[in-house]
Amino acid sequence: MPTWLPILQGSDAEKLSAYRDPAIRATLRAEVEAPLGPDSTFSKRWDLMIVEEPQRPGNRSLAGQSIAAIAQARGKDPLDVFLDLAVEEELGTVFSLGEINMDTEAVAQILGSPYAVVGLSDGGAHVQFHSNVGNPTRLLGYWVREKGIMSLEHAVRRLTFDSATAFGIYDRGLVQPGMAADLVVFDPDTVRPCKEDVVHDFPSGGWRMRELAEGIHYTVVNGEVLLEKGEHTGTHPGRVLHNARYQVARG
């Protein structure tokens, strides 16, 4: 979306000026509405664009609502609702865009494949878009308990031994002598991810998306209790892990 890019790279004052300009907004709208391709990468799923944290007291009722729902209630175009709110709150509104790759039948098939690893490709790079730390609890709560696509035992193996083995980390993933004591104590009847929320705990008040969990009683790292009922115990037993190939290369 070529018109959007320089605006997003500009200062806050430049962004607000552009979003207020009817001519520029018309161009922005055309790029949003264009078919997906090199010049338009927006999914047009305004129903997945959620107002997470409005700033002005008069807008607090919008929290948790989608831009599509607000636009329908107001009889306005979704892009206008989105940009008007951003301008009104001087770019302080926190929005989130939900995932669109949630064909449940396809996901169930992928999760059941022995060639798939349950998890995420990276961490910390997209904290203002999603957290995705709820993948393990979502597997245990939704896919195992509610959908029954695999046994609990198999799901635990997928999350532990299979993942560790795939990355060449061979001293974790099993409960047996000689292995690192990394353990999670959870209730299979209640474990689930909580709804994502926004926290401001980065330097200078920076924000990120957070996803807590229910049904997790203890998290043990290297034999020490790190978390008890979601609260940090004050210990720091974690270490940087290197896979077997790295260790061989380093001698």
mmCIF file with all atom_site columns, N, CA and C in Angstrom, residues 25 37 70 95 121 132 147 173 181 192 194-195 200 207 215 220 240:
data_model
loop_
_atom_site.group_PDB
_atom_site.id
_atom_site.type_symbol
_atom_site.label_atom_id
_atom_site.label_alt_id
_atom_site.label_comp_id
_atom_site.label_asym_id
_atom_site.label_entity_id
_atom_site.label_seq_id
_atom_site.pdbx_PDB_ins_code
_atom_site.Cartn_x
_atom_site.Cartn_y
_atom_site.Cartn_z
_atom_site.occupancy
_atom_site.B_iso_or_equiv
_atom_site.pdbx_formal_charge
_atom_site.auth_seq_id
_atom_site.auth_comp_id
_atom_site.auth_asym_id
_atom_site.auth_atom_id
_atom_site.pdbx_PDB_model_num
ATOM 1  N N  . ARG A 1 25  ? -7.164  10.661  2.409  1.00 0.00 ? 25  ARG A N  1
ATOM 2  C CA . ARG A 1 25  ? -7.972  9.550   2.923  1.00 0.00 ? 25  ARG A CA 1
ATOM 3  C C  . ARG A 1 25  ? -8.626  8.786   1.781  1.00 0.00 ? 25  ARG A C  1
ATOM 4  N N  . GLY A 1 37  ? -2.750  -7.989  -3.320 1.00 0.00 ? 37  GLY A N  1
ATOM 5  C CA . GLY A 1 37  ? -1.665  -8.073  -4.293 1.00 0.00 ? 37  GLY A CA 1
ATOM 6  C C  . GLY A 1 37  ? -0.502  -7.232  -3.832 1.00 0.00 ? 37  GLY A C  1
ATOM 7  N N  . ILE A 1 70  ? -18.679 -1.308  15.154 1.00 0.00 ? 70  ILE A N  1
ATOM 8  C CA . ILE A 1 70  ? -18.842 0.122   15.432 1.00 0.00 ? 70  ILE A CA 1
ATOM 9  C C  . ILE A 1 70  ? -19.330 0.842   14.184 1.00 0.00 ? 70  ILE A C  1
ATOM 10 N N  . PHE A 1 95  ? -5.190  -0.818  18.990 1.00 0.00 ? 95  PHE A N  1
ATOM 11 C CA . PHE A 1 95  ? -5.984  -1.740  18.181 1.00 0.00 ? 95  PHE A CA 1
ATOM 12 C C  . PHE A 1 95  ? -5.258  -3.080  18.097 1.00 0.00 ? 95  PHE A C  1
ATOM 13 N N  . SER A 1 121 ? 7.170   -19.506 15.669 1.00 0.00 ? 121 SER A N  1
ATOM 14 C CA . SER A 1 121 ? 8.469   -19.424 15.004 1.00 0.00 ? 121 SER A CA 1
ATOM 15 C C  . SER A 1 121 ? 9.446   -18.507 15.717 1.00 0.00 ? 121 SER A C  1
ATOM 16 N N  . ASN A 1 132 ? 0.568   -14.713 21.458 1.00 0.00 ? 132 ASN A N  1
ATOM 17 C CA . ASN A 1 132 ? 0.644   -16.107 21.027 1.00 0.00 ? 132 ASN A CA 1
ATOM 18 C C  . ASN A 1 132 ? 1.329   -17.025 22.024 1.00 0.00 ? 132 ASN A C  1
ATOM 19 N N  . LYS A 1 147 ? -12.271 -30.378 21.751 1.00 0.00 ? 147 LYS A N  1
ATOM 20 C CA . LYS A 1 147 ? -12.415 -30.977 20.422 1.00 0.00 ? 147 LYS A CA 1
ATOM 21 C C  . LYS A 1 147 ? -11.988 -32.441 20.371 1.00 0.00 ? 147 LYS A C  1
ATOM 22 N N  . GLY A 1 173 ? 12.430  -32.515 27.983 1.00 0.00 ? 173 GLY A N  1
ATOM 23 C CA . GLY A 1 173 ? 11.283  -33.097 27.299 1.00 0.00 ? 173 GLY A CA 1
ATOM 24 C C  . GLY A 1 173 ? 10.810  -34.416 27.859 1.00 0.00 ? 173 GLY A C  1
ATOM 25 N N  . ALA A 1 181 ? 15.031  -30.739 35.059 1.00 0.00 ? 181 ALA A N  1
ATOM 26 C CA . ALA A 1 181 ? 13.711  -30.774 35.704 1.00 0.00 ? 181 ALA A CA 1
ATOM 27 C C  . ALA A 1 181 ? 12.905  -29.543 35.311 1.00 0.00 ? 181 ALA A C  1
ATOM 28 N N  . ARG A 1 192 ? -6.590  -23.316 30.211 1.00 0.00 ? 192 ARG A N  1
ATOM 29 C CA . ARG A 1 192 ? -7.010  -22.589 29.009 1.00 0.00 ? 192 ARG A CA 1
ATOM 30 C C  . ARG A 1 192 ? -6.297  -21.238 28.984 1.00 0.00 ? 192 ARG A C  1
ATOM 31 N N  . CYS A 1 194 ? -6.272  -17.171 28.696 1.00 0.00 ? 194 CYS A N  1
ATOM 32 C CA . CYS A 1 194 ? -7.182  -16.058 28.964 1.00 0.00 ? 194 CYS A CA 1
ATOM 33 C C  . CYS A 1 194 ? -7.204  -15.132 27.754 1.00 0.00 ? 194 CYS A C  1
ATOM 34 N N  . LYS A 1 195 ? -8.165  -14.236 27.746 1.00 0.00 ? 195 LYS A N  1
ATOM 35 C CA . LYS A 1 195 ? -8.249  -13.258 26.668 1.00 0.00 ? 195 LYS A CA 1
ATOM 36 C C  . LYS A 1 195 ? -7.036  -12.330 26.719 1.00 0.00 ? 195 LYS A C  1
ATOM 37 N N  . HIS A 1 200 ? 1.281   -2.001  30.084 1.00 0.00 ? 200 HIS A N  1
ATOM 38 C CA . HIS A 1 200 ? 2.289   -0.973  29.815 1.00 0.00 ? 200 HIS A CA 1
ATOM 39 C C  . HIS A 1 200 ? 3.472   -1.196  30.762 1.00 0.00 ? 200 HIS A C  1
ATOM 40 N N  . TRP A 1 207 ? 3.901   -0.398  25.471 1.00 0.00 ? 207 TRP A N  1
ATOM 41 C CA . TRP A 1 207 ? 2.882   -1.415  25.733 1.00 0.00 ? 207 TRP A CA 1
ATOM 42 C C  . TRP A 1 207 ? 3.137   -2.668  24.909 1.00 0.00 ? 207 TRP A C  1
ATOM 43 N N  . GLY A 1 215 ? -5.592  -22.475 35.138 1.00 0.00 ? 215 GLY A N  1
ATOM 44 C CA . GLY A 1 215 ? -5.367  -23.905 35.315 1.00 0.00 ? 215 GLY A CA 1
ATOM 45 C C  . GLY A 1 215 ? -3.917  -24.324 35.403 1.00 0.00 ? 215 GLY A C  1
ATOM 46 N N  . VAL A 1 220 ? 8.086   -25.160 36.833 1.00 0.00 ? 220 VAL A N  1
ATOM 47 C CA . VAL A 1 220 ? 9.384   -25.492 37.424 1.00 0.00 ? 220 VAL A CA 1
ATOM 48 C C  . VAL A 1 220 ? 10.440  -25.452 36.327 1.00 0.00 ? 220 VAL A C  1
ATOM 49 N N  . VAL A 1 240 ? 20.200  -19.786 28.968 1.00 0.00 ? 240 VAL A N  1
ATOM 50 C CA . VAL A 1 240 ? 20.125  -19.824 27.506 1.00 0.00 ? 240 VAL A CA 1
ATOM 51 C C  . VAL A 1 240 ? 20.411  -21.249 27.039 1.00 0.00 ? 240 VAL A C  1
#
